[in-house]
Tab-separated table of C-alpha atoms in Angstrom:
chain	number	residue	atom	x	y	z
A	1	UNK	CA	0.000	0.000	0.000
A	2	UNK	CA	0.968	3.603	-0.867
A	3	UNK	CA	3.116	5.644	2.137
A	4	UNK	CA	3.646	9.180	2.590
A	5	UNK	CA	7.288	9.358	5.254
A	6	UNK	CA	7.254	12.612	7.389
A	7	UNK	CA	9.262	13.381	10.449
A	8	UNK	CA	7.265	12.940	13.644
A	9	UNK	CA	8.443	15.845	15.266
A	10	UNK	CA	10.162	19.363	14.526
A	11	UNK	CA	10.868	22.261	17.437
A	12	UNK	CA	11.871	25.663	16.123
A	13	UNK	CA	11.734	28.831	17.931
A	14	UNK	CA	10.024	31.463	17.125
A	15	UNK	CA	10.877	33.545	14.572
A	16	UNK	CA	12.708	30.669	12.888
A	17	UNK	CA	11.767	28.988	9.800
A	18	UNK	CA	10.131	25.684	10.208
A	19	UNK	CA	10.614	22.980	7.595
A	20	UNK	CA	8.373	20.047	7.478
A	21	UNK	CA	8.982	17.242	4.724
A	22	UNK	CA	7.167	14.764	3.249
A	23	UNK	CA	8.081	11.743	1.260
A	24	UNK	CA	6.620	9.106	-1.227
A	25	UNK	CA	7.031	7.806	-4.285
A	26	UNK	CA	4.411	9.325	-6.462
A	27	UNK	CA	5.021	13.118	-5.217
A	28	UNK	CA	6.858	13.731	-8.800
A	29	UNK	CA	3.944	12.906	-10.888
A	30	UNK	CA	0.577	13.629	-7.975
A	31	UNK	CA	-0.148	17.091	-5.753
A	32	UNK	CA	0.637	17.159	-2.245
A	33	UNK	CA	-2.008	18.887	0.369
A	34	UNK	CA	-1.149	19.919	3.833
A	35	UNK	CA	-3.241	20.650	6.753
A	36	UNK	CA	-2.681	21.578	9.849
A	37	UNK	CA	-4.336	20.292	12.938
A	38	UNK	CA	-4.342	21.747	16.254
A	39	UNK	CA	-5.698	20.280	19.428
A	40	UNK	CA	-9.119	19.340	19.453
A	41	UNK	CA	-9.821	21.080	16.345
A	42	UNK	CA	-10.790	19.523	12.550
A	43	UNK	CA	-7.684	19.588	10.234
A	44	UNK	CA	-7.180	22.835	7.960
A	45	UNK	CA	-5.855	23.136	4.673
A	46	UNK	CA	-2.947	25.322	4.301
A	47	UNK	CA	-1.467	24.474	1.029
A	48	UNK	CA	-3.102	23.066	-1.913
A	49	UNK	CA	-1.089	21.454	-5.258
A	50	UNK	CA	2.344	21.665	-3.787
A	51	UNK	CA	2.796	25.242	-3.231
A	52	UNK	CA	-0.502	27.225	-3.389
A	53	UNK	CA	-2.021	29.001	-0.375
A	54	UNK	CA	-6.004	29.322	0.318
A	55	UNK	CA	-7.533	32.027	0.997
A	56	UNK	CA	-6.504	33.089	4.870
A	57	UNK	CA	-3.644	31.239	5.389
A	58	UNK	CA	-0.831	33.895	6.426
A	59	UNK	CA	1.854	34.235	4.189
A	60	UNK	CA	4.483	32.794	5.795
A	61	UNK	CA	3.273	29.399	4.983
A	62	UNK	CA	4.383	28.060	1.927
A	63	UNK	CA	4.853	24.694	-0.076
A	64	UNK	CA	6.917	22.984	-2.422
A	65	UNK	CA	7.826	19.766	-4.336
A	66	UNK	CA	10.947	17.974	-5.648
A	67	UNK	CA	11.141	14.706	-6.788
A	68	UNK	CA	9.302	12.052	-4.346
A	69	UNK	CA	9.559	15.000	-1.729
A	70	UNK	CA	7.450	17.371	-0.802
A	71	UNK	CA	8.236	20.260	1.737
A	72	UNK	CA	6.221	22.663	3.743
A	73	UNK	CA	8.240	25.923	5.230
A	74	UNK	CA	6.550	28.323	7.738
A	75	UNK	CA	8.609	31.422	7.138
A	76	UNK	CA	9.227	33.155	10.764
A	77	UNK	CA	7.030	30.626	12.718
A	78	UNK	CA	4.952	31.923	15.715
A	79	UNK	CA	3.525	30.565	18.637
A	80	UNK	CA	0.150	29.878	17.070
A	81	UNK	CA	1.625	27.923	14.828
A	82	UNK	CA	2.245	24.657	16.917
A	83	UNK	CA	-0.054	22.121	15.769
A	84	UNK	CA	0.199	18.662	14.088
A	85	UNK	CA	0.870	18.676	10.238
A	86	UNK	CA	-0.079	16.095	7.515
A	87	UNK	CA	0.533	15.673	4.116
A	88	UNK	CA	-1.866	14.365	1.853
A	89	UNK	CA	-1.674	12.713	-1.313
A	90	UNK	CA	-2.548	9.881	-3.581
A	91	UNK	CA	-1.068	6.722	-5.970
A	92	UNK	CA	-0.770	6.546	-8.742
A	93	UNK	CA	-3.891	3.802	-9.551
A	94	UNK	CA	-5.359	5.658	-12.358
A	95	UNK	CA	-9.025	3.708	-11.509
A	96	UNK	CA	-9.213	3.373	-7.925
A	97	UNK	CA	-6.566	5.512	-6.540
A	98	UNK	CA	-5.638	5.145	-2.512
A	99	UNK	CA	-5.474	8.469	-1.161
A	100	UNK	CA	-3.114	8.426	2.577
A	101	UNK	CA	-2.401	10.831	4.950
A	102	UNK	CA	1.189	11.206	6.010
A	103	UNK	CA	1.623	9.928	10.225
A	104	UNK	CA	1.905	13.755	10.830
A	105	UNK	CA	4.246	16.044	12.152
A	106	UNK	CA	4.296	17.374	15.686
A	107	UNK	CA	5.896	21.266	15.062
A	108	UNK	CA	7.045	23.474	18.606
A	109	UNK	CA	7.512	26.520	18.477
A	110	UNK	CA	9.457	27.423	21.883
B	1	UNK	CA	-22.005	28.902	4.057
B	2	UNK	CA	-22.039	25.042	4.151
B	3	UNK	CA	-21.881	23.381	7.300
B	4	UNK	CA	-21.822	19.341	8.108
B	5	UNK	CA	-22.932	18.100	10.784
B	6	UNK	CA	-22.097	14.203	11.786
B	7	UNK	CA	-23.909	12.076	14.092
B	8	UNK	CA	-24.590	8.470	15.138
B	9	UNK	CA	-23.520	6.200	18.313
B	10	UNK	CA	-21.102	7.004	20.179
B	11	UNK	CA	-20.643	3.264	21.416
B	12	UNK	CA	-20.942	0.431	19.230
B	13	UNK	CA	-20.166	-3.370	20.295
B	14	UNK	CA	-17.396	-5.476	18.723
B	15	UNK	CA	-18.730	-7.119	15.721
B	16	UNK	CA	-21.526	-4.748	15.084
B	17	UNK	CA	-21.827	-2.388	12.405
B	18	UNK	CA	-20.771	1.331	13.048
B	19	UNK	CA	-23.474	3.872	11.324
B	20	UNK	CA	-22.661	7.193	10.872
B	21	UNK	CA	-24.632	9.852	8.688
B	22	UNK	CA	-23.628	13.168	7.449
B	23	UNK	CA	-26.209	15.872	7.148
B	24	UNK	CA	-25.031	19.287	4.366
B	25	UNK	CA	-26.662	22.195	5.488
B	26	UNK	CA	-26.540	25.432	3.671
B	27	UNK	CA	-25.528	23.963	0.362
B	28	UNK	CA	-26.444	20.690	-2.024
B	29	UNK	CA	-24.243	17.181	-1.883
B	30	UNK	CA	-24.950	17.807	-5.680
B	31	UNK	CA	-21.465	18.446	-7.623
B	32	UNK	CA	-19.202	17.331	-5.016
B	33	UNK	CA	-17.170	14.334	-3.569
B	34	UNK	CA	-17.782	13.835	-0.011
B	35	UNK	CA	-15.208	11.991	2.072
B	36	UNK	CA	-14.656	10.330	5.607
B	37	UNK	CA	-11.331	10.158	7.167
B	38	UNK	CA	-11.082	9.166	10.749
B	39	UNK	CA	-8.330	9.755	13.873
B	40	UNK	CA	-8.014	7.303	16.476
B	41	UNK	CA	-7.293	8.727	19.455
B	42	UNK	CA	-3.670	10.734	19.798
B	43	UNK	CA	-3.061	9.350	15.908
B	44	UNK	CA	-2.831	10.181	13.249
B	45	UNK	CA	-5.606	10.700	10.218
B	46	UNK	CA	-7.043	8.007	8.189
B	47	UNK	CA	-8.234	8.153	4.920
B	48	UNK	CA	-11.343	5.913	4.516
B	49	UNK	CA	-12.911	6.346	1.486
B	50	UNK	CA	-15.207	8.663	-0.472
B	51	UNK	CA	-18.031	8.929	-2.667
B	52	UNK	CA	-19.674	11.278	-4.914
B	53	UNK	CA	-22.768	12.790	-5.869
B	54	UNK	CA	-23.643	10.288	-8.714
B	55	UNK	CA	-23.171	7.695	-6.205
B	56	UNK	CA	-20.105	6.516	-7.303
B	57	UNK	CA	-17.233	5.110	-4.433
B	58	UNK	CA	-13.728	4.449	-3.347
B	59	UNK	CA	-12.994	3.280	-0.229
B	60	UNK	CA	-8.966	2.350	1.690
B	61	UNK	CA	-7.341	-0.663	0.166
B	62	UNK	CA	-7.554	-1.736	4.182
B	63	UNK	CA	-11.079	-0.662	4.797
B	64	UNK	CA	-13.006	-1.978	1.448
B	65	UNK	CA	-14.107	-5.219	2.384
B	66	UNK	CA	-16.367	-3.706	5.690
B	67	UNK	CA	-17.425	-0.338	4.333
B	68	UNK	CA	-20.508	0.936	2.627
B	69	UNK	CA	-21.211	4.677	1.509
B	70	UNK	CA	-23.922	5.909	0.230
B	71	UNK	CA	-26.332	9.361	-0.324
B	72	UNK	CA	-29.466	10.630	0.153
B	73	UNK	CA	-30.329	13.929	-2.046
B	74	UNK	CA	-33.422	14.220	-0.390
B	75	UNK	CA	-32.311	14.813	2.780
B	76	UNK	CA	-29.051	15.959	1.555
B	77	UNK	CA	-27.048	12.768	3.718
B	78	UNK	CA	-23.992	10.924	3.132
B	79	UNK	CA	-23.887	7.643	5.480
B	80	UNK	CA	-21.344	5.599	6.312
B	81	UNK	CA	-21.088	2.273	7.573
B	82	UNK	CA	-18.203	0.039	8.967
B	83	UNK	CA	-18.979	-3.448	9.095
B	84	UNK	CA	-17.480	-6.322	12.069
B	85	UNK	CA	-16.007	-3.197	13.925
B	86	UNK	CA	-13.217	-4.085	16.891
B	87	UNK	CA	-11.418	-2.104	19.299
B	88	UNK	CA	-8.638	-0.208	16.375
B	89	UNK	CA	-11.837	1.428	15.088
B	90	UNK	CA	-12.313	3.366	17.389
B	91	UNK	CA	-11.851	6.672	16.501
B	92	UNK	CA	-13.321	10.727	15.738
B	93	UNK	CA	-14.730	10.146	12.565
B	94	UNK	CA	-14.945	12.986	10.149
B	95	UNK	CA	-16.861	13.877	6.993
B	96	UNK	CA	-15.263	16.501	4.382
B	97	UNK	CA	-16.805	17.554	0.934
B	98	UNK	CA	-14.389	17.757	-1.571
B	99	UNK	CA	-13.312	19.579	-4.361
B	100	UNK	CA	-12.684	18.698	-8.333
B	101	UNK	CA	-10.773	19.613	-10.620
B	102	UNK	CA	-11.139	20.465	-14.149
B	103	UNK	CA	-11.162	16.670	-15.111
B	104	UNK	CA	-13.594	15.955	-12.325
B	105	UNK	CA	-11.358	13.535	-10.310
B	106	UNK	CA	-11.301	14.568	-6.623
B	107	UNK	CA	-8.441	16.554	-5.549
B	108	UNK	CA	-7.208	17.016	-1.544
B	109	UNK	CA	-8.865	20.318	-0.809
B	110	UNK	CA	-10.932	19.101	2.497
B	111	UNK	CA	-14.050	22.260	2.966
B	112	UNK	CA	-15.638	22.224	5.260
B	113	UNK	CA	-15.221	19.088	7.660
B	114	UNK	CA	-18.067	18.173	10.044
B	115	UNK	CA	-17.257	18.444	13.591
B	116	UNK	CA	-16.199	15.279	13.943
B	117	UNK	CA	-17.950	12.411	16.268
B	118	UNK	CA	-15.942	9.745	18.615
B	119	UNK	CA	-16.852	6.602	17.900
B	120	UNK	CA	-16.015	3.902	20.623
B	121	UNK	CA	-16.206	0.672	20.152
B	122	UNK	CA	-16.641	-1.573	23.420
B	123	UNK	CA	-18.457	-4.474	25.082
């Protein structure tokens, strides 16, 4: 079954920039999504297709893909920021494709 | 602006079938994908499956052989159900609609997801 590899956990401090990675082996040819999940809450999307940013999401986060990799960088990360962080993707079964969520990424910001 | 709202039992017994439906207010199931993805408790997300408004499906690989999906327009519902459930389904289960693209295959833009609902499952 299709895997998407990110690091459980990443600490920055604030004001640093936060890079969160995620890895599998149909990132060069299918769109990543990330969301970001804070306590309690329902997941929110904060980059679409690799590297585009919805409407609301600050600037500072942004997303991008190389190869089977696919990166998400929060440019001077704040406080507010610490949450859990999945990627989101799918195969490449043109019929019945498997869509996974990466096992997430703890990010601190302290 | 489209809200979901999930509900069902919170307890279900091993072996039974978990039933869950998802009521759209504010807007139509019509033109959209609707999906359920679930979080056991301090995991991580779970893709399960979705379906869309025609009433066609695709569920997890590791979920297929136990789960059904399925609409109601009229009452503008999606339903789930997770058949011969045991203790690693337990879990917050949430419902998304989902977007298209041009193509109309389902892409991974999640809005909005229902509030979610624990499910427990438990003798």
């Amino acid at each position: 079954s299709y895997e998407l590899t990110q690091p459980p956990s990443v600490s920055v401090s604030p004001g640093q920039t936060a890079r969160i990675t995620c890895s599998g082996d149909a990132l060069p040819k299918k769109y990543a999504y990330w969301y970001q999940q804070k306590s309690g809450q329902a997941p929110v999307l904060v980059i679409y297709e690799d590297s585009k940013r919805p409407s609301g999401i600050p600037e500072r986060f942004s997303g991008s893909s190389s190869g089977t990799m696919a990166t998400l960088t929060i440019s001077g990360a704040q406080v507010e920021d610490e949450a859990d962080y999945y990627c989101y993707s799918t195969d490449n079964n043109g019929n019945h494709p498997n869509w996974v969520f990466g096992g997430g990424t703890k990010l601190a910001v302290l | 602006q489209v809200q979901l709202q999930v509900s069902g039992p919170g307890l279900v017994k091993p072996l039974e079938t978990l039933s869950l439906t998802c009521t759209v207010s504010g807007g139509s199931i019509s033109s959209y994908y609707w999906t359920w993805i679930r979080q056991p408790p301090g995991k991580g997300l779970e893709w399960i499956g979705y379906i869309y408004y025609t009433g066609s499906t695709n569920y997890s690989p590791s979920l297929k052989s136990r789960i059904t999906m399925s609409l109601d327009t009229s009452k503008n519902q999606i339903s789930l159900k997770l058949s011969s459930v045991m203790a690693a389904d337990t879990a917050v289960y949430y419902c998304a609609r989902t977007y298209s693209d041009s193509s109309g295959y389902p892409r991974g833009w999640f809005d909005p997801w229902g509030q979610g609902t624990l499910v427990t499952v438990s003798s």
